[in-house]
Short mmCIF file of C-alpha atoms and ligand atoms in Angstrom, two decimals:
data_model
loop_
_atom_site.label_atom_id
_atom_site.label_comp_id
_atom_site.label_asym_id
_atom_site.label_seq_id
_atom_site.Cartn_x
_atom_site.Cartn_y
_atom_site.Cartn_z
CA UNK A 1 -6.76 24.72 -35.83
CA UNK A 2 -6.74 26.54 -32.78
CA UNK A 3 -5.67 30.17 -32.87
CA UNK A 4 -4.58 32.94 -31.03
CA UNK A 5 -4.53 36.36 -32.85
CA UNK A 6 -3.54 39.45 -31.14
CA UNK A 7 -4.62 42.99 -31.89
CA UNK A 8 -7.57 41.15 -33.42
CA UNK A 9 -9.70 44.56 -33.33
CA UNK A 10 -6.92 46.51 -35.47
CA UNK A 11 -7.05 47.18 -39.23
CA UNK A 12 -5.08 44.02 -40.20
CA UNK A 13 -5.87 41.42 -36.95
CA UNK A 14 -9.44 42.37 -37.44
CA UNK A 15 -8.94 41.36 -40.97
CA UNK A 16 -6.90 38.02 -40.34
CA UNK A 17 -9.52 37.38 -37.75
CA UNK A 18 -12.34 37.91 -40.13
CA UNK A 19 -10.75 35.60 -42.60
CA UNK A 20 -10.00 32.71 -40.32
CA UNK A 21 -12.75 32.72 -37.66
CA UNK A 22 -15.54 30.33 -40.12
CA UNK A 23 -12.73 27.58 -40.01
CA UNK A 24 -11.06 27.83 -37.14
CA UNK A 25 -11.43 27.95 -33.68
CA UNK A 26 -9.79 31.88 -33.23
CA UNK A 27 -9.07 33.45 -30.14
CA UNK A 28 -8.84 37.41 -30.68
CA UNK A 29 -6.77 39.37 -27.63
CA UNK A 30 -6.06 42.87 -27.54
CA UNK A 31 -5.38 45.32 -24.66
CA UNK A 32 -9.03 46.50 -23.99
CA UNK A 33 -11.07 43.08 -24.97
CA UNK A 34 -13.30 41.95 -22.30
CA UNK A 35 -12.90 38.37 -23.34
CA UNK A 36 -9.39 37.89 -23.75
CA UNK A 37 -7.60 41.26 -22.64
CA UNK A 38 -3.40 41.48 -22.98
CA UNK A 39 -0.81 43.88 -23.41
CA UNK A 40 2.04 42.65 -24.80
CA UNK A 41 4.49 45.25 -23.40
CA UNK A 42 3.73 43.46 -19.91
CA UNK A 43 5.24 39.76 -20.16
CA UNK A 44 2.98 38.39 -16.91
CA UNK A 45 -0.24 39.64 -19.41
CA UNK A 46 1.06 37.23 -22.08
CA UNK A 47 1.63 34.79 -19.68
CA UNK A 48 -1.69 35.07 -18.03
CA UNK A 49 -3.64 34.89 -21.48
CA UNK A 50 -2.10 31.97 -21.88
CA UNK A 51 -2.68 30.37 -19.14
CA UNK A 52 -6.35 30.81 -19.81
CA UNK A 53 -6.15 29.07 -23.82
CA UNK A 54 -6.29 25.43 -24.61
CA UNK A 55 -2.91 24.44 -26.07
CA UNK A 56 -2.72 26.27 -29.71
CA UNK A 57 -1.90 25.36 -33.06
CA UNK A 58 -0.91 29.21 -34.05
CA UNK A 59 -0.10 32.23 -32.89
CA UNK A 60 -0.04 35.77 -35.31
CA UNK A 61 0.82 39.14 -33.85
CA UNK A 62 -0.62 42.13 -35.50
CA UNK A 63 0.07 44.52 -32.47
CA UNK A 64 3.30 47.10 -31.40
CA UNK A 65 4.16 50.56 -32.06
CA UNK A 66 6.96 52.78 -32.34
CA UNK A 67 7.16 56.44 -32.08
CA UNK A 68 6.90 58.22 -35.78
CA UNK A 69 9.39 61.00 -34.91
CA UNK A 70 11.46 62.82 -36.85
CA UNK A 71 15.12 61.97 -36.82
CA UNK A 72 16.33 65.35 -35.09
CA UNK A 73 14.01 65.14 -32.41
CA UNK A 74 14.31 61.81 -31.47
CA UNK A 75 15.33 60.83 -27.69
CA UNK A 76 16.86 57.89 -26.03
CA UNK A 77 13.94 57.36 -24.87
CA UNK A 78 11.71 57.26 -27.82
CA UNK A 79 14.22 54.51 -29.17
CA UNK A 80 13.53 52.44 -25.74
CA UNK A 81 9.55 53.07 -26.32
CA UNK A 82 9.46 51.12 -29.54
CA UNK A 83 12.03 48.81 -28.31
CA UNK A 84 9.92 48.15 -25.25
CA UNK A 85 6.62 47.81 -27.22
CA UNK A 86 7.08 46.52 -30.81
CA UNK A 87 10.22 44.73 -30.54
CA UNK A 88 10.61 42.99 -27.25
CA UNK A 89 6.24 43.13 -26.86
CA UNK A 90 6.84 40.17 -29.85
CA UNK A 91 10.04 39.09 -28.37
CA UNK A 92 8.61 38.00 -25.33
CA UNK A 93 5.40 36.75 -27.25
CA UNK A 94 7.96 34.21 -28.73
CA UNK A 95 9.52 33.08 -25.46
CA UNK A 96 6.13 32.89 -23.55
CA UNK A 97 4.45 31.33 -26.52
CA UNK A 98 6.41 28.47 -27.47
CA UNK A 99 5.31 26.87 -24.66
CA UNK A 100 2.01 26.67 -24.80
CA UNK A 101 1.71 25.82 -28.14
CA UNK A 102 1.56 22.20 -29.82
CA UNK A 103 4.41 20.16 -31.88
CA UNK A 104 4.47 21.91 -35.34
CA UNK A 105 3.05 24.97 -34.80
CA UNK A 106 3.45 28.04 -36.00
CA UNK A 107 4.47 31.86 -34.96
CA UNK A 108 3.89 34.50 -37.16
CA UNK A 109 5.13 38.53 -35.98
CA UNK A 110 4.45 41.71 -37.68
CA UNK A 111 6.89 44.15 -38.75
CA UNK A 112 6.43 46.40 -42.26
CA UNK A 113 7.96 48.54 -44.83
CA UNK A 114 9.42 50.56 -43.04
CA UNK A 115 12.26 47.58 -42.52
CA UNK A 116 13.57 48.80 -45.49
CA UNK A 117 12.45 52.25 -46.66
CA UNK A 118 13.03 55.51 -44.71
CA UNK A 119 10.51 57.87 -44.20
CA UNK A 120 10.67 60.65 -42.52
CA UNK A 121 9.68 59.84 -39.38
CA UNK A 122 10.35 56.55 -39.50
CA UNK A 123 14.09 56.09 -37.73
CA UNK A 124 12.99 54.19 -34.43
CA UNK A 125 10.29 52.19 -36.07
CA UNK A 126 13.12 51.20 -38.32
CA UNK A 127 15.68 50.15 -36.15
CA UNK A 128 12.72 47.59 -34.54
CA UNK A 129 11.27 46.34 -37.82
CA UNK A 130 15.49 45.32 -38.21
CA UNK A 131 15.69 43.79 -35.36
CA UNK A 132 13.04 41.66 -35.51
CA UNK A 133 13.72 40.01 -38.77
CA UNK A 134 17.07 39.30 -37.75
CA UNK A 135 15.14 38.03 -34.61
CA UNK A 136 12.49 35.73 -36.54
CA UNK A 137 16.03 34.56 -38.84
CA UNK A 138 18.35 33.76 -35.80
CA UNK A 139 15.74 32.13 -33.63
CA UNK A 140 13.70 29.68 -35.72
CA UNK A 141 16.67 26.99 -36.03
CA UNK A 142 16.37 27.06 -31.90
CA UNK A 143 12.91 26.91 -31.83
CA UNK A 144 12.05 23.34 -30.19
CA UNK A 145 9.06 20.96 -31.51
CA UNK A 146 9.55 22.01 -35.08
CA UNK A 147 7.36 25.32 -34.29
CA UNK A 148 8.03 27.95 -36.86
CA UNK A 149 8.63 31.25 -36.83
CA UNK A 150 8.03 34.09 -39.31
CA UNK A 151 6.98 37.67 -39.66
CA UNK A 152 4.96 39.40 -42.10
CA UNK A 153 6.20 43.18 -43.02
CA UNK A 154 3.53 44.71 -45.03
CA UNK A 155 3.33 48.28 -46.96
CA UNK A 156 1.13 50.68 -46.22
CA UNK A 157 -2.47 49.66 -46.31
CA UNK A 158 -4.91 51.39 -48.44
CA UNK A 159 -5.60 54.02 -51.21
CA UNK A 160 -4.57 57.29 -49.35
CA UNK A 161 -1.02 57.45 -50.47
CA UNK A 162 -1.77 59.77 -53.50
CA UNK A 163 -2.88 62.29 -50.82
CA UNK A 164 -0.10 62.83 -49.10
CA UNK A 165 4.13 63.02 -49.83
CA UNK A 166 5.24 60.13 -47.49
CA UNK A 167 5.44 56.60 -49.42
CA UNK A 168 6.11 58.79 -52.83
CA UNK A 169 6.93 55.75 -55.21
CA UNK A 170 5.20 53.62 -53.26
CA UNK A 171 1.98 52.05 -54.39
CA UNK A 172 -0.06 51.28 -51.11
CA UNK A 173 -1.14 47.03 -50.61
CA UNK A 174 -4.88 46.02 -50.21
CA UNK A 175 -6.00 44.23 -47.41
CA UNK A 176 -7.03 41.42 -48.87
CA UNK A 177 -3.37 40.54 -50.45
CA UNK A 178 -1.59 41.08 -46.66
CA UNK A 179 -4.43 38.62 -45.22
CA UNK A 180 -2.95 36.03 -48.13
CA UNK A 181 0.40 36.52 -46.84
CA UNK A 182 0.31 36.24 -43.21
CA UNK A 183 -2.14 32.57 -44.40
CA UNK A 184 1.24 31.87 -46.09
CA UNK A 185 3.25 31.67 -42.99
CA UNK A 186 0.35 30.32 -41.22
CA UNK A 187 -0.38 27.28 -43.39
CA UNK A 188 3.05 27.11 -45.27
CA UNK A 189 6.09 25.26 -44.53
CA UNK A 190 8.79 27.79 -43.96
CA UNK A 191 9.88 29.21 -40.75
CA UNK A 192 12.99 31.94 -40.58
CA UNK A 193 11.64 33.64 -43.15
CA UNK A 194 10.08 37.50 -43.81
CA UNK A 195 7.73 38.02 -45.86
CA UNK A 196 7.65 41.25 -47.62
CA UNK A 197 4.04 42.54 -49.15
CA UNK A 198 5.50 45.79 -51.08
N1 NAP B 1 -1.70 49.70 -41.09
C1 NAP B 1 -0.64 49.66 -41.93
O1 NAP B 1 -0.66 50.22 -43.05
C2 NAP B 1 0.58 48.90 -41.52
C3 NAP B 1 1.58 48.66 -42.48
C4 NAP B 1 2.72 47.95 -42.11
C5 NAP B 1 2.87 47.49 -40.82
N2 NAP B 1 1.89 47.73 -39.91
C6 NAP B 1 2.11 47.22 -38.54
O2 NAP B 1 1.11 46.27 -38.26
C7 NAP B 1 0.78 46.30 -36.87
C8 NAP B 1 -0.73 46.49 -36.73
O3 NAP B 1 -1.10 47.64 -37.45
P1 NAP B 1 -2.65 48.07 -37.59
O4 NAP B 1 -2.68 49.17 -38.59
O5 NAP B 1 -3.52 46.86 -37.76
O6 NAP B 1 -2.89 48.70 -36.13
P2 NAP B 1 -4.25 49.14 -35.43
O7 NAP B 1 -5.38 49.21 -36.40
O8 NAP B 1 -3.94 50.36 -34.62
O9 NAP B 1 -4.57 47.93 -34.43
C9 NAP B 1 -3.69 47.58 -33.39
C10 NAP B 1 -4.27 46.39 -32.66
O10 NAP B 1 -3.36 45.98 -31.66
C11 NAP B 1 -3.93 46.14 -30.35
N3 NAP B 1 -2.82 46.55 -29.49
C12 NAP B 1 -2.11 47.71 -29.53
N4 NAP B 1 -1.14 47.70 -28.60
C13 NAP B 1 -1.25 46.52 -27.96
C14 NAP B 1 -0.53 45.92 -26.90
N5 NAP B 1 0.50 46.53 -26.29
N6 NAP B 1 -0.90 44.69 -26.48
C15 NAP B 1 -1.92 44.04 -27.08
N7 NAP B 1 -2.63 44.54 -28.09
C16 NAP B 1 -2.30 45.78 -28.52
C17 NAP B 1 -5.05 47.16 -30.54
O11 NAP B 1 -6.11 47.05 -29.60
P3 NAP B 1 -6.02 47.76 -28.16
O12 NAP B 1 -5.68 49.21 -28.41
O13 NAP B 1 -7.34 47.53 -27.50
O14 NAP B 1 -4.93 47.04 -27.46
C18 NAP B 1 -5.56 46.72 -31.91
O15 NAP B 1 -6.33 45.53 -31.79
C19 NAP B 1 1.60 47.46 -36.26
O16 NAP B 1 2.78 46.93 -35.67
C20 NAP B 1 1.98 48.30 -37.48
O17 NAP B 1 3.21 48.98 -37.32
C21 NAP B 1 0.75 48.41 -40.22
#
């Protein structure tokens, strides 16, 4: 399969990369790549990238951010940063994507826990995580060419939680187990779907 993964140099696109490059032919993009540079808050970047691939089999997003503010000292426009970035970065991805990509492929986006489980901190992440499963939900009946569409939301990665009070209750996921997920809506059948790792 052909694949595009992007924020291949972060903690979990470097690991999806890792775990797909001996099989597949991976493409990994991420703002300051030399190879294959995007930003995904900038729609002509996405575009351009993808002008420059062969037609794809896949695409996974493991890139987007959201300010981690508290609630009382959030602004308007720390709501339209994460909006801007994590949720309309993989909006866009979606709408720019499905064109370049062949019959029966498959989308997967990146969200987290944080979907469902306030932190403190975590209101405008939140309110994009939301959005972007009802997102994934509402537009994979629409998607032409039988291309799917899911998103991964993962917990919080590693062994540090014991150190510190956010995530109390929580026990934090392994790599390893997230990387067996997002293969799950890679190689799987569904599309619509989220799939929570928590
Ligand atoms: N780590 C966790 O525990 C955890 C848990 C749940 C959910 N998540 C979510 O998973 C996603 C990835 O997290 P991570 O921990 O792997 O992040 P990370 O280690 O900081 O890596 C982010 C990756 O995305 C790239 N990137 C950032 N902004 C970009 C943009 N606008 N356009 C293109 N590439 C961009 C970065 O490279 P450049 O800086 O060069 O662009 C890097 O490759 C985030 O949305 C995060 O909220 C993470």
């Amino acid at each position: 399969m052909k694949i595009l993964i992007i924020g291949a140099s972060g903690l979990i696109g470097g690991a999806i990369y890792n775990a797909l490059k001996n099989e597949h032919e991976v493409f990994g993009a991420y703002r300051t790549s030399s190879e294959y540079p995007v930003d995904t808050t900038n729609a002509a970047s996405i575009r351009s990238l993808f002008e420059r691939l062969p037609k794809l089999d896949a695409v996974i997003n493991a890139a987007g951010a959201a300010p981690f503010k508290p609630f009382e000292t959030l602004t308007e426009d720390d709501y339209y940063e994460g909006i801007k970035d994590k949720l309309m970065g993989q909006v866009n991805l979606v709408h720019i994507a499905k064109d370049h990509l062949n019959p029966g492929a498959s989308i997967t986006l990146t969200t987290g826990i944080l979907a469902d489980h306030p932190e403190k901190g975590s209101t405008a992440l939140a309110l994009v995580n939301g959005a972007l499963h009802s997102f994934v939900m509402a537009a994979a009946p629409f998607i032409d060419n039988n291309i799917r569409i899911n998103v991964v939301a993962p917990g919080s990665i590693g062994n540090h939680m014991a150190e510190n009070e956010l995530f109390a209750g929580h026990k934090a996921v392994a790599i390893d187990a997230v990387i067996e997920v997002y293969k799950e809506a890679l190689f799987g059948s569904q599309t619509g779907q989220v799939f929570r790792i928590y």
